[in-house]
Short mmCIF file of N, CA, C and O in Angstrom, two decimals:
data_model
loop_
_atom_site.label_atom_id
_atom_site.label_comp_id
_atom_site.label_asym_id
_atom_site.label_seq_id
_atom_site.Cartn_x
_atom_site.Cartn_y
_atom_site.Cartn_z
N MET A 184 0.84 -1.17 0.00
CA MET A 184 0.00 0.00 0.00
C MET A 184 0.89 1.25 0.00
O MET A 184 1.92 1.28 0.67
N CYS A 185 0.47 2.23 -0.73
CA CYS A 185 1.23 3.47 -0.85
C CYS A 185 0.59 4.55 0.04
O CYS A 185 -0.59 4.85 -0.10
N ALA A 186 1.36 5.14 0.92
CA ALA A 186 0.87 6.21 1.81
C ALA A 186 1.01 7.56 1.13
O ALA A 186 1.93 7.77 0.33
N PRO A 187 0.11 8.51 1.42
CA PRO A 187 0.23 9.84 0.82
C PRO A 187 1.49 10.56 1.31
O PRO A 187 1.90 10.37 2.45
N LEU A 188 2.06 11.37 0.45
CA LEU A 188 3.21 12.18 0.84
C LEU A 188 2.79 13.29 1.79
O LEU A 188 3.53 13.65 2.70
N TRP A 189 1.63 13.89 1.52
CA TRP A 189 1.06 14.92 2.39
C TRP A 189 -0.40 15.07 2.09
O TRP A 189 -0.88 14.60 1.07
N GLN A 190 -1.11 15.72 3.00
CA GLN A 190 -2.52 16.06 2.82
C GLN A 190 -2.67 17.55 3.05
O GLN A 190 -1.89 18.16 3.77
N GLY A 191 -3.69 18.13 2.44
CA GLY A 191 -3.94 19.56 2.61
C GLY A 191 -5.24 19.80 3.34
O GLY A 191 -6.26 19.19 3.03
N ALA A 192 -5.21 20.67 4.33
CA ALA A 192 -6.40 21.05 5.08
C ALA A 192 -7.12 22.16 4.32
O ALA A 192 -6.57 23.24 4.13
N ALA A 193 -8.33 21.88 3.87
CA ALA A 193 -9.08 22.83 3.05
C ALA A 193 -10.33 23.29 3.77
O ALA A 193 -11.44 22.99 3.37
N GLY A 194 -10.18 24.01 4.85
CA GLY A 194 -11.30 24.60 5.55
C GLY A 194 -12.17 23.60 6.28
O GLY A 194 -11.84 22.44 6.43
N LYS A 195 -13.32 24.10 6.72
CA LYS A 195 -14.25 23.28 7.49
C LYS A 195 -15.21 22.51 6.62
O LYS A 195 -15.89 21.61 7.08
N GLU A 196 -15.32 22.87 5.37
CA GLU A 196 -16.25 22.23 4.45
C GLU A 196 -15.53 21.23 3.56
O GLU A 196 -14.31 21.16 3.53
N SER A 197 -16.29 20.50 2.81
CA SER A 197 -15.75 19.43 1.98
C SER A 197 -15.29 19.91 0.61
O SER A 197 -15.75 20.92 0.10
N ILE A 198 -14.41 19.13 0.03
CA ILE A 198 -14.09 19.24 -1.39
C ILE A 198 -15.02 18.25 -2.06
O ILE A 198 -14.84 17.04 -1.93
N LEU A 199 -16.07 18.74 -2.72
CA LEU A 199 -17.10 17.86 -3.25
C LEU A 199 -16.84 17.40 -4.68
O LEU A 199 -16.74 16.23 -4.96
N GLU A 200 -16.78 18.34 -5.59
CA GLU A 200 -16.69 18.02 -7.01
C GLU A 200 -15.38 18.49 -7.63
O GLU A 200 -15.01 18.04 -8.70
N SER A 201 -14.70 19.41 -6.99
CA SER A 201 -13.51 20.03 -7.56
C SER A 201 -12.34 19.05 -7.59
O SER A 201 -12.00 18.44 -6.58
N SER A 202 -11.73 18.92 -8.75
CA SER A 202 -10.48 18.16 -8.88
C SER A 202 -9.33 19.15 -8.81
O SER A 202 -9.45 20.29 -9.27
N PRO A 203 -8.19 18.76 -8.27
CA PRO A 203 -7.08 19.69 -8.18
C PRO A 203 -6.46 20.00 -9.54
O PRO A 203 -6.54 19.21 -10.47
N ALA A 204 -5.87 21.18 -9.63
CA ALA A 204 -5.09 21.59 -10.79
C ALA A 204 -3.69 21.97 -10.30
O ALA A 204 -3.53 22.47 -9.18
N VAL A 205 -2.69 21.74 -11.14
CA VAL A 205 -1.30 22.01 -10.77
C VAL A 205 -0.71 22.99 -11.76
O VAL A 205 -0.90 22.85 -12.98
N GLY A 206 0.00 23.99 -11.26
CA GLY A 206 0.67 24.95 -12.12
C GLY A 206 1.65 25.79 -11.32
O GLY A 206 1.35 26.21 -10.21
N GLY A 207 2.84 25.98 -11.86
CA GLY A 207 3.83 26.85 -11.23
C GLY A 207 4.27 26.40 -9.85
O GLY A 207 4.63 27.23 -9.01
N GLY A 208 4.24 25.09 -9.60
CA GLY A 208 4.67 24.58 -8.29
C GLY A 208 3.60 24.61 -7.22
O GLY A 208 3.88 24.35 -6.06
N PHE A 209 2.37 24.92 -7.62
CA PHE A 209 1.25 24.97 -6.67
C PHE A 209 0.18 23.96 -7.05
O PHE A 209 0.03 23.62 -8.22
N VAL A 210 -0.58 23.52 -6.07
CA VAL A 210 -1.77 22.71 -6.29
C VAL A 210 -2.96 23.55 -5.86
O VAL A 210 -2.97 24.12 -4.76
N TYR A 211 -3.97 23.65 -6.72
CA TYR A 211 -5.17 24.45 -6.46
C TYR A 211 -6.39 23.55 -6.42
O TYR A 211 -6.55 22.67 -7.26
N VAL A 212 -7.28 23.81 -5.46
CA VAL A 212 -8.54 23.06 -5.38
C VAL A 212 -9.61 23.97 -4.76
O VAL A 212 -9.32 24.79 -3.90
N GLY A 213 -10.82 23.82 -5.26
CA GLY A 213 -11.95 24.57 -4.72
C GLY A 213 -12.71 23.73 -3.71
O GLY A 213 -12.73 22.50 -3.78
N ALA A 214 -13.35 24.40 -2.75
CA ALA A 214 -14.08 23.70 -1.69
C ALA A 214 -15.49 24.25 -1.56
O ALA A 214 -15.80 25.34 -2.04
N PHE A 215 -16.32 23.50 -0.88
CA PHE A 215 -17.73 23.86 -0.71
C PHE A 215 -17.91 25.09 0.17
O PHE A 215 -18.98 25.68 0.20
N ASP A 216 -16.86 25.53 0.87
CA ASP A 216 -16.94 26.75 1.68
C ASP A 216 -16.76 28.01 0.85
O ASP A 216 -16.71 29.11 1.37
N GLY A 217 -16.65 27.86 -0.48
CA GLY A 217 -16.54 29.02 -1.37
C GLY A 217 -15.13 29.56 -1.51
O GLY A 217 -14.94 30.68 -1.95
N ARG A 218 -14.14 28.78 -1.15
CA ARG A 218 -12.75 29.23 -1.23
C ARG A 218 -11.94 28.37 -2.19
O ARG A 218 -12.14 27.17 -2.29
N LEU A 219 -11.01 29.03 -2.85
CA LEU A 219 -9.98 28.38 -3.64
C LEU A 219 -8.77 28.25 -2.73
O LEU A 219 -8.36 29.22 -2.09
N TYR A 220 -8.19 27.06 -2.64
CA TYR A 220 -7.03 26.81 -1.78
C TYR A 220 -5.80 26.55 -2.64
O TYR A 220 -5.88 25.82 -3.63
N ALA A 221 -4.67 27.15 -2.25
CA ALA A 221 -3.40 26.97 -2.95
C ALA A 221 -2.37 26.36 -2.00
O ALA A 221 -2.14 26.90 -0.91
N PHE A 222 -1.79 25.24 -2.41
CA PHE A 222 -0.80 24.53 -1.61
C PHE A 222 0.50 24.42 -2.40
O PHE A 222 0.49 24.39 -3.63
N ASN A 223 1.61 24.30 -1.69
CA ASN A 223 2.88 24.01 -2.32
C ASN A 223 2.81 22.58 -2.84
O ASN A 223 2.49 21.66 -2.08
N ALA A 224 3.11 22.36 -4.11
CA ALA A 224 3.00 21.03 -4.70
C ALA A 224 3.98 20.04 -4.08
O ALA A 224 3.73 18.84 -4.11
N ARG A 225 5.05 20.52 -3.49
CA ARG A 225 6.03 19.63 -2.86
C ARG A 225 5.68 19.30 -1.42
O ARG A 225 6.39 18.56 -0.77
N GLY A 226 4.58 19.88 -0.92
CA GLY A 226 4.21 19.66 0.48
C GLY A 226 4.84 20.70 1.38
O GLY A 226 5.41 21.69 0.92
N CYS A 227 4.76 20.45 2.68
CA CYS A 227 5.24 21.44 3.64
C CYS A 227 6.16 20.85 4.71
O CYS A 227 6.54 21.53 5.65
N GLY A 228 6.47 19.55 4.60
CA GLY A 228 7.32 18.91 5.59
C GLY A 228 6.54 18.32 6.75
O GLY A 228 7.11 17.76 7.68
N ALA A 229 5.22 18.45 6.72
CA ALA A 229 4.36 17.87 7.75
C ALA A 229 3.34 16.96 7.07
O ALA A 229 3.16 17.01 5.86
N ALA A 230 2.66 16.16 7.86
CA ALA A 230 1.65 15.24 7.30
C ALA A 230 0.46 16.00 6.74
O ALA A 230 -0.10 15.62 5.72
N ILE A 231 0.04 17.08 7.42
CA ILE A 231 -1.09 17.89 6.96
C ILE A 231 -0.61 19.32 6.75
O ILE A 231 -0.12 19.96 7.67
N CYS A 232 -0.75 19.79 5.52
CA CYS A 232 -0.28 21.13 5.15
C CYS A 232 -1.41 22.14 5.18
O CYS A 232 -2.54 21.84 4.82
N ARG A 233 -1.08 23.34 5.58
CA ARG A 233 -2.02 24.46 5.50
C ARG A 233 -1.83 25.13 4.15
O ARG A 233 -0.74 25.12 3.58
N PRO A 234 -2.89 25.75 3.64
CA PRO A 234 -2.74 26.43 2.34
C PRO A 234 -1.80 27.63 2.45
O PRO A 234 -1.71 28.27 3.50
N LEU A 235 -1.11 27.91 1.35
CA LEU A 235 -0.25 29.09 1.29
C LEU A 235 -1.09 30.35 1.17
O LEU A 235 -0.73 31.41 1.68
N TRP A 236 -2.20 30.23 0.46
CA TRP A 236 -3.17 31.33 0.36
C TRP A 236 -4.51 30.77 -0.08
O TRP A 236 -4.60 29.65 -0.55
N THR A 237 -5.54 31.58 0.14
CA THR A 237 -6.89 31.22 -0.30
C THR A 237 -7.51 32.41 -1.02
O THR A 237 -7.10 33.55 -0.82
N GLY A 238 -8.48 32.12 -1.85
CA GLY A 238 -9.24 33.16 -2.54
C GLY A 238 -10.72 32.89 -2.32
O GLY A 238 -11.17 31.76 -2.49
N ALA A 239 -11.45 33.91 -1.91
CA ALA A 239 -12.87 33.75 -1.61
C ALA A 239 -13.74 34.06 -2.82
O ALA A 239 -13.45 34.98 -3.58
N THR A 240 -14.80 33.27 -2.99
CA THR A 240 -15.80 33.53 -4.01
C THR A 240 -17.12 33.80 -3.29
O THR A 240 -17.20 33.71 -2.08
N GLY A 241 -18.16 34.08 -4.04
CA GLY A 241 -19.45 34.40 -3.45
C GLY A 241 -20.39 33.21 -3.33
O GLY A 241 -21.56 33.38 -3.00
N GLY A 242 -19.90 32.01 -3.62
CA GLY A 242 -20.74 30.82 -3.54
C GLY A 242 -19.89 29.58 -3.38
O GLY A 242 -18.66 29.65 -3.41
N THR A 243 -20.53 28.46 -3.21
CA THR A 243 -19.80 27.21 -3.09
C THR A 243 -19.08 26.89 -4.39
O THR A 243 -19.47 27.35 -5.46
N ILE A 244 -17.99 26.13 -4.29
CA ILE A 244 -17.21 25.75 -5.47
C ILE A 244 -17.33 24.26 -5.68
O ILE A 244 -16.98 23.47 -4.81
N GLU A 245 -17.86 23.90 -6.84
CA GLU A 245 -17.92 22.50 -7.23
C GLU A 245 -17.15 22.27 -8.52
O GLU A 245 -16.95 21.13 -8.92
N SER A 246 -16.73 23.35 -9.17
CA SER A 246 -15.96 23.22 -10.41
C SER A 246 -14.48 23.03 -10.09
O SER A 246 -14.04 23.23 -8.96
N SER A 247 -13.73 22.66 -11.10
CA SER A 247 -12.29 22.48 -10.95
C SER A 247 -11.56 23.69 -11.50
O SER A 247 -11.96 24.25 -12.52
N PRO A 248 -10.48 24.10 -10.85
CA PRO A 248 -9.72 25.25 -11.35
C PRO A 248 -8.93 24.92 -12.61
O PRO A 248 -8.63 23.76 -12.89
N THR A 249 -8.61 25.97 -13.35
CA THR A 249 -7.71 25.89 -14.51
C THR A 249 -6.63 26.94 -14.32
O THR A 249 -6.92 28.05 -13.90
N VAL A 250 -5.39 26.58 -14.63
CA VAL A 250 -4.26 27.49 -14.44
C VAL A 250 -3.64 27.78 -15.80
O VAL A 250 -3.25 26.86 -16.52
N ILE A 251 -3.56 29.06 -16.14
CA ILE A 251 -2.93 29.48 -17.39
C ILE A 251 -2.13 30.75 -17.12
O ILE A 251 -2.69 31.74 -16.63
N GLY A 252 -0.85 30.73 -17.44
CA GLY A 252 -0.02 31.91 -17.30
C GLY A 252 0.02 32.50 -15.91
O GLY A 252 0.06 33.72 -15.77
N GLY A 253 -0.01 31.68 -14.88
CA GLY A 253 0.05 32.17 -13.51
C GLY A 253 -1.27 32.67 -12.96
O GLY A 253 -1.32 33.18 -11.85
N VAL A 254 -2.34 32.57 -13.73
CA VAL A 254 -3.67 32.98 -13.27
C VAL A 254 -4.52 31.72 -13.09
O VAL A 254 -4.52 30.83 -13.94
N VAL A 255 -5.24 31.65 -11.96
CA VAL A 255 -6.11 30.52 -11.65
C VAL A 255 -7.55 30.96 -11.89
O VAL A 255 -8.00 31.97 -11.33
N TYR A 256 -8.27 30.21 -12.71
CA TYR A 256 -9.66 30.50 -13.03
C TYR A 256 -10.55 29.44 -12.40
O TYR A 256 -10.25 28.24 -12.51
N ILE A 257 -11.65 29.88 -11.77
CA ILE A 257 -12.57 28.94 -11.15
C ILE A 257 -13.96 29.55 -11.10
O ILE A 257 -14.12 30.76 -10.92
N GLY A 258 -14.96 28.72 -11.29
CA GLY A 258 -16.35 29.17 -11.22
C GLY A 258 -16.96 28.80 -9.88
O GLY A 258 -16.53 27.86 -9.22
N SER A 259 -17.96 29.58 -9.47
CA SER A 259 -18.66 29.26 -8.22
C SER A 259 -20.15 29.12 -8.49
O SER A 259 -20.64 29.52 -9.54
N ASP A 260 -20.84 28.54 -7.53
CA ASP A 260 -22.26 28.24 -7.70
C ASP A 260 -23.15 29.48 -7.74
O ASP A 260 -24.33 29.36 -8.01
N GLU A 261 -22.60 30.65 -7.48
CA GLU A 261 -23.43 31.84 -7.60
C GLU A 261 -23.43 32.38 -9.03
O GLU A 261 -24.00 33.42 -9.31
N GLY A 262 -22.77 31.63 -9.93
CA GLY A 262 -22.83 31.96 -11.35
C GLY A 262 -21.76 32.91 -11.84
O GLY A 262 -21.90 33.51 -12.89
N LYS A 263 -20.65 33.04 -11.11
CA LYS A 263 -19.58 33.93 -11.53
C LYS A 263 -18.30 33.13 -11.74
O LYS A 263 -18.06 32.11 -11.12
N LEU A 264 -17.47 33.67 -12.64
CA LEU A 264 -16.14 33.16 -12.89
C LEU A 264 -15.16 34.08 -12.16
O LEU A 264 -15.28 35.30 -12.24
N TYR A 265 -14.19 33.49 -11.50
CA TYR A 265 -13.18 34.27 -10.76
C TYR A 265 -11.82 33.98 -11.34
O TYR A 265 -11.52 32.86 -11.77
N ALA A 266 -10.94 34.99 -11.34
CA ALA A 266 -9.55 34.85 -11.75
C ALA A 266 -8.67 35.34 -10.59
O ALA A 266 -8.86 36.46 -10.10
N PHE A 267 -7.77 34.49 -10.15
CA PHE A 267 -6.86 34.83 -9.05
C PHE A 267 -5.43 34.74 -9.54
O PHE A 267 -5.06 33.81 -10.24
N ALA A 268 -4.60 35.72 -9.16
CA ALA A 268 -3.18 35.71 -9.48
C ALA A 268 -2.42 35.94 -8.19
O ALA A 268 -2.79 36.79 -7.39
N ARG A 269 -1.38 35.20 -8.03
CA ARG A 269 -0.57 35.33 -6.81
C ARG A 269 0.68 36.05 -7.14
O ARG A 269 1.36 35.86 -8.05
#
């Protein structure tokens, strides 16, 4: 059996439908609490990593992010598309 290298804590709500996206050394995933979470793709040296940053939307996130040119795009259930750049 293969054990995970690390896990990411993504708020108090679940990651329901969003699949992670990877770009520029970061892993991005949306959660049902309406936030986009960004983690270091290499982990943090602990079993459970905290996000490096988060981006808030106006609704729950069930879509998966897309990363192009350092910008992360994600839709939320309130019907808006968001673009985040770090």
